[in-house]
XYZ file of C-alpha atoms in Angstrom:
668
model
C 20.678 14.473 8.298
C 23.262 17.177 7.777
C 23.065 19.221 4.603
C 26.056 19.956 2.454
C 27.065 23.586 2.651
C 26.567 25.494 -0.583
C 27.722 28.754 -1.941
C 25.315 31.625 -2.483
C 26.009 31.373 -6.182
C 23.970 28.803 -8.133
C 26.809 28.326 -10.574
C 28.960 26.687 -7.892
C 26.581 23.800 -7.241
C 25.839 23.426 -10.924
C 29.545 23.218 -11.696
C 30.008 20.638 -8.927
C 27.223 18.509 -10.324
C 28.647 18.815 -13.817
C 32.091 17.758 -12.601
C 30.652 14.717 -10.828
C 28.659 13.612 -13.877
C 30.505 15.091 -16.833
C 30.414 12.001 -18.981
C 28.048 9.117 -19.494
C 29.531 5.693 -18.668
C 29.666 3.257 -21.536
C 27.545 0.741 -19.620
C 24.762 3.332 -19.191
C 24.760 4.825 -22.694
C 22.747 1.984 -24.300
C 20.119 2.285 -21.568
C 19.685 6.036 -22.082
C 19.472 5.654 -25.851
C 16.946 2.855 -25.534
C 14.930 4.808 -22.943
C 14.816 7.843 -25.219
C 13.881 5.787 -28.265
C 11.135 3.990 -26.364
C 9.780 7.309 -25.085
C 9.640 8.749 -28.599
C 7.990 5.641 -30.042
C 5.329 5.509 -27.319
C 5.919 1.870 -26.303
C 4.493 2.193 -22.800
C 5.027 -1.408 -21.704
C 8.700 -1.434 -22.607
C 9.103 2.045 -21.106
C 7.561 0.776 -17.874
C 10.057 -2.099 -17.729
C 13.005 0.232 -18.339
C 11.760 2.701 -15.733
C 10.830 0.227 -12.997
C 13.551 -2.412 -13.326
C 16.507 -1.242 -15.402
C 16.820 2.249 -13.948
C 16.708 0.911 -10.385
C 19.269 -1.790 -11.173
C 21.686 0.666 -12.789
C 21.284 3.075 -9.868
C 22.274 0.307 -7.452
C 25.214 -0.800 -9.582
C 26.793 2.433 -10.855
C 25.282 5.403 -8.986
C 24.869 4.268 -5.436
C 26.814 7.198 -3.973
C 27.122 9.537 -6.964
C 24.535 11.373 -9.067
C 23.488 10.319 -12.540
C 25.155 12.056 -15.518
C 24.098 15.633 -16.117
C 21.365 16.511 -18.589
C 23.901 18.278 -20.812
C 26.008 15.114 -21.115
C 22.927 13.043 -21.909
C 21.835 15.644 -24.463
C 25.205 15.422 -26.217
C 24.998 11.636 -26.208
C 21.506 11.566 -27.678
C 22.243 14.362 -30.136
C 25.281 12.492 -31.406
C 23.028 9.491 -31.922
C 20.611 11.462 -34.113
C 18.296 12.811 -31.419
C 18.398 16.383 -32.613
C 20.222 19.597 -31.992
C 21.857 20.777 -28.796
C 19.485 22.072 -26.137
C 21.853 24.247 -24.184
C 20.138 27.278 -25.655
C 16.392 27.048 -25.126
C 15.794 29.367 -28.038
C 17.615 27.167 -30.509
C 15.258 26.506 -33.383
C 17.051 23.298 -34.284
C 16.426 21.664 -30.902
C 14.067 18.729 -30.754
C 10.843 18.920 -28.729
C 11.089 15.230 -27.979
C 14.575 15.678 -26.600
C 13.563 18.662 -24.474
C 10.639 16.828 -22.901
C 12.724 13.710 -22.371
C 15.460 15.690 -20.644
C 12.909 17.256 -18.302
C 11.813 13.775 -17.305
C 15.428 12.628 -17.048
C 16.325 15.552 -14.771
C 13.346 14.686 -12.593
C 14.799 11.186 -12.213
C 18.213 12.652 -11.387
C 16.865 14.967 -8.681
C 14.793 12.137 -7.272
C 17.933 10.007 -7.075
C 19.797 12.834 -5.327
C 17.024 13.388 -2.771
C 16.777 9.665 -2.078
C 20.419 8.575 -1.859
C 22.555 11.713 -1.556
C 22.539 15.035 0.284
C 20.849 17.630 -1.950
C 22.326 21.088 -1.879
C 20.194 24.197 -1.698
C 20.838 24.938 -5.359
C 19.746 21.447 -6.317
C 16.525 21.973 -4.377
C 15.848 25.165 -6.324
C 16.753 23.531 -9.637
C 14.413 20.658 -8.861
C 11.610 23.183 -8.276
C 12.301 24.943 -11.567
C 12.421 21.635 -13.433
C 9.019 20.620 -12.039
C 7.551 23.990 -12.997
C 8.850 23.690 -16.548
C 7.500 20.145 -16.828
C 4.078 21.190 -15.515
C 4.042 24.237 -17.797
C 4.512 21.973 -20.791
C 1.620 19.853 -19.542
C -0.568 22.953 -19.130
C 0.166 24.246 -22.636
C -0.725 20.791 -24.039
C 2.794 20.038 -25.267
C 2.599 16.558 -23.735
C -0.606 15.669 -25.557
C 1.220 13.491 -28.109
C 3.270 11.602 -25.503
C 2.465 8.800 -23.111
C 4.049 7.532 -19.910
C 3.433 4.531 -17.651
C 0.943 5.190 -14.879
C 3.570 4.449 -12.226
C 5.926 7.087 -13.661
C 3.187 9.741 -13.699
C 2.305 8.966 -10.088
C 5.955 9.006 -9.012
C 6.436 12.453 -10.569
C 3.595 13.973 -8.546
C 4.430 12.009 -5.418
C 8.075 13.066 -5.602
C 7.002 16.657 -6.239
C 5.221 16.708 -2.881
C 8.071 14.844 -1.208
C 10.576 17.492 -2.314
C 8.173 20.156 -1.047
C 7.937 18.500 2.376
C 11.703 18.012 2.579
C 12.311 21.663 1.731
C 9.761 22.768 4.359
C 11.622 20.726 6.958
C 14.920 22.181 5.784
C 13.628 25.740 5.933
C 12.383 25.538 9.533
C 15.738 24.320 10.811
C 17.632 26.485 13.190
C 20.574 28.587 12.188
C 22.925 26.123 13.838
C 22.203 23.652 11.029
C 22.606 26.176 8.207
C 25.448 28.421 7.203
C 25.175 32.178 6.848
C 25.435 31.848 3.064
C 22.524 29.423 3.036
C 20.449 31.772 5.204
C 21.116 34.628 2.814
C 20.403 32.451 -0.213
C 17.054 31.366 1.245
C 16.093 34.980 1.980
C 17.060 36.167 -1.493
C 15.770 33.344 -3.687
C 13.477 31.284 -1.524
C 10.383 33.500 -1.354
C 8.568 31.764 -4.195
C 10.442 28.451 -4.227
C 8.496 25.499 -2.861
C 5.745 27.823 -1.737
C 2.639 26.094 -0.370
C 0.290 28.279 -2.371
C 2.133 27.645 -5.615
C 2.247 23.898 -5.010
C -1.511 23.809 -4.543
C -2.129 26.066 -7.525
C -0.091 23.942 -9.896
C -1.746 20.738 -8.735
C -5.195 22.267 -9.078
C -4.273 23.621 -12.512
C -3.301 20.118 -13.627
C -6.616 18.757 -12.356
C -8.641 21.421 -14.171
C -6.588 21.301 -17.350
C -7.066 17.564 -17.693
C -10.823 17.792 -17.127
C -10.675 14.716 -14.951
C -13.811 15.746 -13.046
C -15.950 15.748 -16.165
C -14.358 12.494 -17.310
C -15.178 10.828 -13.992
C -18.790 11.964 -14.215
C -19.030 10.754 -17.803
C -20.748 13.930 -18.998
C -21.779 14.014 -22.647
C -21.806 17.799 -22.778
C -18.367 19.005 -21.743
C -17.769 22.394 -20.138
C -14.567 23.595 -21.794
C -14.560 26.938 -20.017
C -13.622 25.311 -16.726
C -10.737 23.263 -18.073
C -8.165 25.983 -18.602
C -5.249 26.407 -16.240
C -6.214 29.992 -15.499
C -9.509 28.794 -14.067
C -7.587 26.185 -12.122
C -5.359 28.828 -10.575
C -8.386 30.805 -9.521
C -10.067 27.744 -8.045
C -6.902 26.811 -6.203
C -6.531 30.333 -4.858
C -10.072 30.274 -3.503
C -9.463 26.818 -2.080
C -6.412 28.006 -0.167
C -8.226 30.892 1.493
C -9.633 28.610 4.170
C -6.265 27.670 5.724
C -4.516 30.989 6.088
C -3.108 29.970 9.451
C -1.554 26.789 8.097
C -0.172 28.682 5.109
C 1.363 31.251 7.423
C 2.921 28.495 9.481
C 4.465 26.868 6.423
C 5.512 29.960 4.478
C 7.147 32.059 7.151
C 8.678 34.392 4.591
C 7.700 38.054 4.388
C 4.262 38.884 3.039
C 5.763 41.446 0.705
C 7.155 38.660 -1.470
C 3.687 37.425 -2.501
C 3.664 39.616 -5.604
C 6.854 38.035 -6.864
C 5.400 34.627 -6.117
C 2.250 35.454 -8.078
C 4.334 36.554 -11.064
C 6.090 33.194 -11.004
C 2.768 31.385 -11.284
C 1.461 33.458 -14.188
C 3.368 31.265 -16.604
C 0.672 28.610 -16.148
C -1.917 30.741 -17.915
C -3.211 29.433 -21.202
C -5.180 31.551 -23.644
C -5.584 28.873 -26.293
C -8.906 27.611 -27.503
C -10.357 24.843 -25.332
C -10.989 21.411 -26.656
C -14.448 20.086 -27.312
C -13.783 17.246 -24.871
C -11.531 17.191 -21.780
C -7.962 16.126 -22.307
C -8.568 13.170 -19.981
C -10.852 11.719 -22.644
C -8.274 12.291 -25.401
C -4.984 11.335 -23.755
C -4.108 8.591 -21.285
C -1.231 10.708 -19.988
C -3.489 13.646 -19.108
C -6.036 11.271 -17.601
C -3.434 9.857 -15.228
C -1.923 13.276 -14.648
C -5.233 14.832 -13.591
C -6.318 11.857 -11.515
C -3.046 11.534 -9.626
C -2.829 15.312 -9.192
C -6.166 15.072 -7.378
C -4.678 12.464 -5.023
C -1.603 14.671 -4.572
C -3.902 17.578 -3.649
C -5.454 15.375 -0.976
C -2.010 14.702 0.471
C -1.014 18.369 0.308
C -4.169 19.510 2.086
C -3.681 16.915 4.816
C -0.071 18.017 5.295
C -1.397 21.568 5.768
C -3.988 20.439 8.316
C -7.079 21.323 6.245
C -8.945 18.022 6.472
C -12.312 19.216 5.212
C -10.752 20.632 2.060
C -8.781 17.393 1.630
C -11.967 15.326 1.550
C -13.649 17.880 -0.703
C -10.819 17.482 -3.230
C -11.448 13.743 -3.673
C -15.230 14.027 -3.568
C -15.493 13.185 -7.315
C -13.868 9.828 -6.564
C -16.878 8.851 -4.391
C -14.717 7.243 -1.724
C -17.196 7.991 1.046
C -20.231 6.544 -0.693
C -21.980 3.544 0.821
C -20.853 1.192 -1.934
C -17.261 2.377 -1.618
C -16.803 0.235 1.476
C -16.873 -2.912 -0.592
C -13.672 -4.361 -1.922
C -13.020 -2.934 -5.390
C -14.229 -5.236 -8.118
C -13.825 -5.243 -11.840
C -17.376 -4.039 -12.411
C -17.570 -0.334 -13.317
C -19.714 2.006 -11.289
C -22.723 3.882 -12.517
C -20.749 7.096 -12.655
C -18.350 5.549 -15.110
C -20.959 4.484 -17.638
C -20.841 6.380 -20.876
C -22.725 6.328 -24.138
C -20.016 4.174 -25.692
C -20.003 1.605 -22.913
C -18.729 0.970 -19.420
C -15.277 2.040 -18.274
C -13.346 1.731 -15.063
C -12.741 5.073 -13.338
C -10.700 3.676 -10.440
C -7.301 4.620 -11.853
C -5.694 4.379 -8.409
C -5.802 0.590 -8.709
C -3.172 0.732 -11.469
C -0.491 1.883 -8.990
C -0.343 0.256 -5.575
C 1.420 3.228 -3.971
C -1.328 5.556 -5.210
C -4.010 3.199 -3.888
C -2.415 3.140 -0.451
C -1.777 6.897 -0.340
C -5.321 7.772 -1.412
C -7.016 5.719 1.278
C -4.377 6.485 3.898
C -4.735 10.258 3.694
C -8.515 10.089 3.245
C -8.780 7.804 6.274
C -6.569 10.094 8.369
C -8.715 13.106 7.406
C -11.851 11.215 8.456
C -10.174 10.255 11.733
C -9.306 13.874 12.526
C -12.866 14.968 11.640
C -14.349 12.346 14.007
C -15.834 10.360 11.123
C -14.714 7.118 12.655
C -17.047 4.779 10.815
C -15.973 6.169 7.437
C -12.329 5.959 8.489
C -12.725 2.296 9.437
C -14.452 1.526 6.135
C -11.786 3.222 4.036
C -8.761 1.933 5.941
C -10.122 -1.570 6.586
C -10.954 -2.073 2.919
C -7.466 -1.024 1.859
C -5.771 -3.220 4.457
C -7.750 -6.222 3.198
C -7.075 -5.506 -0.465
C -3.360 -4.677 -0.270
C -2.613 -7.504 2.164
C -3.892 -10.033 -0.358
C -1.912 -8.591 -3.259
C 1.315 -7.219 -1.785
C 3.190 -10.482 -2.428
C 3.051 -9.549 -6.119
C 4.962 -6.309 -5.476
C 7.962 -7.628 -3.587
C 10.344 -6.460 -6.321
C 9.009 -2.920 -6.368
C 11.166 -0.232 -4.778
C 8.056 0.979 -2.898
C 7.369 -2.366 -1.224
C 8.714 -1.245 2.161
C 6.796 2.026 1.909
C 3.547 0.139 1.255
C 4.152 -2.152 4.251
C 4.784 0.863 6.473
C 1.571 2.505 5.292
C -0.374 -0.690 6.038
C 0.932 -0.702 9.617
C -0.047 2.954 10.013
C -3.533 2.322 8.633
C -3.999 -0.610 11.004
C -3.042 1.657 13.912
C -5.626 4.233 12.813
C -8.265 1.499 12.566
C -7.431 0.512 16.150
C -7.839 4.107 17.373
C -11.141 4.606 15.553
C -12.486 1.253 16.741
C -11.622 1.904 20.396
C -13.225 5.346 20.320
C -16.315 4.549 18.272
C -16.987 0.818 18.934
C -18.007 0.460 15.296
C -18.450 -3.099 14.053
C -15.459 -4.403 12.103
C -14.957 -7.672 10.301
C -13.606 -10.684 12.126
C -10.405 -10.918 10.111
C -9.592 -7.245 10.666
C -10.416 -7.588 14.348
C -8.072 -10.588 14.544
C -5.240 -8.552 12.990
C -5.845 -5.785 15.514
C -5.776 -8.201 18.442
C -2.582 -9.835 17.195
C -0.737 -6.553 16.720
C -2.248 -4.237 19.359
C -3.990 -6.638 21.750
C -2.922 -5.206 25.098
C -2.799 -1.631 23.859
C -6.383 -1.844 22.586
C -7.564 -2.758 26.076
C -5.602 0.104 27.616
C -7.011 2.547 25.066
C -10.545 1.450 25.844
C -9.814 2.202 29.488
C -8.809 5.739 28.475
C -5.012 5.572 28.759
C -3.851 8.643 26.847
C -0.224 7.548 26.492
C -1.255 4.694 24.173
C -3.356 7.042 22.036
C -0.394 9.376 21.735
C 1.941 6.515 20.844
C -0.276 5.157 18.077
C -0.991 8.636 16.743
C 2.738 9.389 16.503
C 3.176 6.127 14.585
C 0.207 6.631 12.243
C 0.196 10.367 11.471
C 1.676 11.632 8.161
C 4.417 14.193 7.718
C 3.134 17.742 8.040
C 4.391 20.788 6.212
C 5.650 22.495 9.373
C 6.156 21.714 13.063
C 3.435 24.237 13.938
C 0.822 22.319 11.946
C 2.038 19.000 13.385
C 1.792 20.355 16.938
C -1.691 21.795 16.315
C -2.923 18.529 14.825
C -1.550 16.481 17.708
C -3.026 18.919 20.222
C -6.442 18.625 18.592
C -6.264 14.827 18.572
C -5.164 14.580 22.207
C -7.910 17.022 23.252
C -10.488 14.723 21.675
C -8.954 11.695 23.350
C -8.933 13.434 26.739
C -12.601 14.163 26.245
C -13.150 10.498 25.454
C -11.223 9.396 28.552
C -12.816 11.930 30.927
C -16.416 12.484 29.861
C -17.306 9.062 28.500
C -14.994 6.712 30.307
C -15.131 2.953 30.469
C -16.594 2.551 34.011
C -19.711 4.509 33.055
C -20.250 2.418 29.944
C -19.613 -0.792 31.910
C -22.188 0.092 34.548
C -24.788 0.944 31.935
C -24.139 -2.345 30.173
C -24.390 -4.401 33.370
C -27.611 -2.948 34.771
C -30.913 -2.747 32.981
C -31.972 -0.098 35.472
C -29.927 1.732 38.094
C -30.463 4.843 40.167
C -28.296 7.899 39.635
C -27.173 7.874 43.279
C -25.988 4.280 43.108
C -24.314 4.940 39.765
C -22.436 7.871 41.285
C -21.359 5.654 44.190
C -20.053 2.987 41.833
C -18.065 5.568 39.878
C -16.655 7.026 43.140
C -17.315 10.631 42.206
C -16.055 13.329 44.568
C -18.119 16.084 46.172
C -21.403 16.303 48.000
C -24.484 14.287 47.148
C -25.946 17.077 44.996
C -22.648 17.690 43.191
C -22.262 14.008 42.407
C -25.820 13.865 41.091
C -25.175 16.870 38.847
C -21.884 15.446 37.609
C -23.391 12.087 36.776
C -26.301 13.772 35.012
C -23.859 15.876 32.987
C -21.827 12.796 32.026
C -24.964 10.906 31.002
C -26.213 13.884 29.008
C -22.884 14.134 27.179
C -23.037 10.422 26.465
C -26.603 10.749 25.211
C -25.813 13.681 22.929
C -22.787 12.054 21.429
C -24.648 8.772 20.967
C -27.375 10.604 19.065
C -24.835 12.411 16.890
C -23.128 9.134 16.088
C -26.396 7.364 15.307
C -27.655 10.120 13.023
C -24.312 10.691 11.357
C -24.460 14.414 12.133
C -22.067 16.632 14.005
C -18.467 16.103 14.974
C -19.097 14.570 18.386
C -17.160 11.558 19.522
C -19.120 8.495 18.449
C -18.346 6.415 21.536
C -21.742 5.077 22.576
C -23.676 4.618 19.378
C -24.645 1.079 20.470
C -26.106 2.125 23.850
C -29.368 3.928 24.586
C -30.868 4.911 27.943
C -33.560 7.069 29.539
C -33.734 8.861 32.904
C -37.184 9.018 34.474
C -38.479 11.574 36.966
C -37.325 9.444 39.911
C -33.693 9.431 38.771
C -33.794 5.858 37.543
C -31.645 5.133 34.495
C -33.155 2.518 32.197
C -30.677 1.199 29.638
C -31.161 -0.614 26.381
C -28.185 -2.025 24.553
C -28.312 -3.033 20.939
C -25.685 -4.656 18.861
C -25.145 -3.919 15.205
C -26.923 -6.287 12.896
C -24.710 -8.861 11.392
C -23.757 -8.237 7.813
C -25.320 -11.257 6.189
C -23.578 -10.664 2.875
C -20.144 -10.771 4.481
C -21.157 -13.765 6.596
C -22.465 -15.664 3.582
C -19.395 -14.836 1.521
C -17.114 -16.046 4.287
C -19.287 -19.131 4.789
C -19.217 -19.922 1.072
C -15.466 -19.559 1.069
C -15.121 -21.773 4.121
C -17.539 -24.324 2.644
C -15.442 -24.417 -0.510
C -12.318 -24.935 1.573
C -13.981 -27.700 3.592
C -15.281 -29.373 0.426
C -11.830 -29.224 -1.127
C -10.342 -30.644 2.074
C -12.947 -33.437 2.129
C -12.251 -34.292 -1.507
C -8.527 -34.284 -0.850
C -8.914 -36.529 2.207
C -11.218 -38.874 0.306
C -8.805 -38.973 -2.596
C -5.926 -39.710 -0.232
C -7.945 -42.438 1.472
C -8.859 -44.043 -1.848
C -5.259 -43.896 -2.967
C -4.091 -45.402 0.321
C -6.754 -48.158 0.130
C -5.878 -48.979 -3.461
C -2.208 -49.098 -2.548
C -2.890 -51.427 0.410
C -5.030 -53.715 -1.779
C -2.318 -53.751 -4.424
C 0.258 -54.638 -1.786
C -1.931 -57.491 -0.522
C -2.484 -58.840 -4.056
C 1.204 -58.595 -4.748
C 2.060 -60.426 -1.500
C -0.494 -63.147 -2.272
C 0.889 -63.548 -5.784
C 4.426 -63.752 -4.454
C 3.383 -66.354 -1.875
C 1.679 -68.433 -4.559
C 4.745 -68.179 -6.765
C 6.968 -69.218 -3.880
C 4.756 -72.178 -3.058
C 4.632 -73.206 -6.706
C 8.419 -72.982 -6.956
C 8.820 -75.123 -3.822
C 6.363 -77.690 -5.170
C 8.160 -77.785 -8.488
C 11.490 -78.116 -6.671
C 10.242 -81.126 -4.605
C 8.775 -82.739 -7.724
C 12.048 -82.299 -9.542
C 14.010 -83.803 -6.624
C 11.610 -86.785 -6.490
C 11.965 -87.377 -10.210
C 15.761 -87.169 -9.964
C 15.783 -89.659 -7.061
C 13.568 -92.103 -8.923
C 15.747 -91.743 -12.003
C 18.874 -92.547 -9.994
C 17.252 -95.591 -8.440
C 16.078 -96.831 -11.832
C 19.552 -96.376 -13.277
C 21.032 -98.286 -10.320
C 18.633 -101.203 -10.832
C 19.334 -101.304 -14.542
C 23.066 -101.279 -13.880
C 22.718 -104.151 -11.368
C 20.655 -106.215 -13.827
C 23.224 -105.709 -16.576
C 26.048 -106.727 -14.280
C 24.194 -109.907 -13.137
C 23.454 -111.142 -16.705
C 26.998 -110.686 -18.007
C 29.324 -113.924 -18.136
C 32.113 -114.087 -15.578
C 35.617 -113.477 -16.699
C 38.602 -115.812 -15.838
C 39.726 -113.523 -13.077
C 36.242 -113.385 -11.624
C 35.954 -117.158 -11.737
C 39.386 -117.593 -10.113
C 38.457 -115.163 -7.391
C 35.159 -116.805 -6.891
C 36.728 -120.341 -6.930
C 39.615 -119.391 -4.730
C 37.367 -117.606 -2.435
C 35.125 -120.686 -2.124
C 38.043 -122.959 -1.105
C 37.251 -125.473 -3.921
C 39.530 -126.638 -6.768
C 39.096 -127.760 -10.240
């Protein structure tokens, strides 16, 4: 993506941004006033709705290709509405603290919008860095203690902070063909301490230490205030960054003479105030989320720098790698979260789905790179199960596509770890793997390196520099070549087929080159490597490839290999839970079928009764109709007889007598 050329003067970009967003549209003014009022009142639920839904909707409708209004325009709008004095001059005594803090958050939203939808200029990158530093400084001097933000907003601030850092690192390592001479000079003059890897880590560590999130997670009754100051955090972060000097040099390719200026820029995080009796995480929900999510951000930063051991050490207080962490998170609090006042839930990552996915994704990738395949499968498989069952509730979130992409990457890492380690995985997870990577799983088990490289390129995160990315990929492919060469599938297949086999015959089956003695030595070396790595995998020690943890064998003095294969014991708890669930489904199906059968039988019986009733009614009507016809016929006959009798008894008239006499031929 091409960058917009900028002038070496920061005022030029600032003036351009001010011209683009000089005034606040009338349709947006009520939203900004309501957002500011909600922030000042501390209504977190309403603030969450405005941040998640309304801000995204207005960005799509009014600011799809343009930036949001400038902070100065918003300040004038809010000041005119009674927010306080103007904040153009930071030393103005009449300015409102609420307005200053709100504008820092608003500018963070503006720079996030620019980085997401527009082409940020170099000046905007630097201004974004300065805005983050000012916001974090206010958090370190406890200015934000009286405020509160939704957990999703706190996570997005830290997540976007690292995203801007990664984007700037990618921008800085570009060739001169993609940057103008003015940009090159601007980077050399002002970019020594801007988006510096050391400073990013130091600020994140300072936020962790300032919040006292470690003590809060442990639930200590006696707090240690001396370790909660930001100065101690800077020292701890500095010592933590000593172990990856090579990665730091690869990311920060500026001159080493600029480190003093960079250190001076970080001194503003020092705090000489008196520490609190309890950590800020126990006093403020905002600082609790800030420290917790800063710890997850540190994990991501360390992984992007290629220091995987330090990344896992950062999240050690979260107890992700404990035995009970493999279970699906429940609502029951852990023992570490029990306090004198009662139980509390310390799994704050569950409040934000993106944080949950990022935490387990980066921790699982670190375990994968450190050859801790079983732990990687536990972490990633648990997250895939949990998020897959709940992601339909997050379809309206703007991070829905990002979560789906992370799930695909985690499933790819599970496939790699499973093919290399042969660790037992659940049936449902195994079914997902077969559906998505069926053929590629078989090819990986046969040692095809191209498939490993393809899945690694799909699953790996973004690194801080191309040098770190190349080193990480080289390390991964070296391990996979060792897996394909030293412990390949034919050797494992032969050992699984035969209970006992001689070394010479095994070498013949594997078609090894060389003389008889060389083939014997090579097969012994391969079996020894397999044995050593199987023992390391079974004991959980070392960094060897855990490829044959389910296979054991011995070689006697005659060169006979005796194998013994064992399969992992079935997890009865998982089996019983699945069986109970299936039994419930079958019982529900049986009840539904029985209910449908009863309904159908009752309906058929009702139809038969109704048909019988109708037939009886029809027969009764026919009988009544015949009876009525018979009665009518008898009545007509009776009337005819009565009429005939009346006619016969009546005296004959003169005409009748004449007709009868004339007709008889007689006379008078």
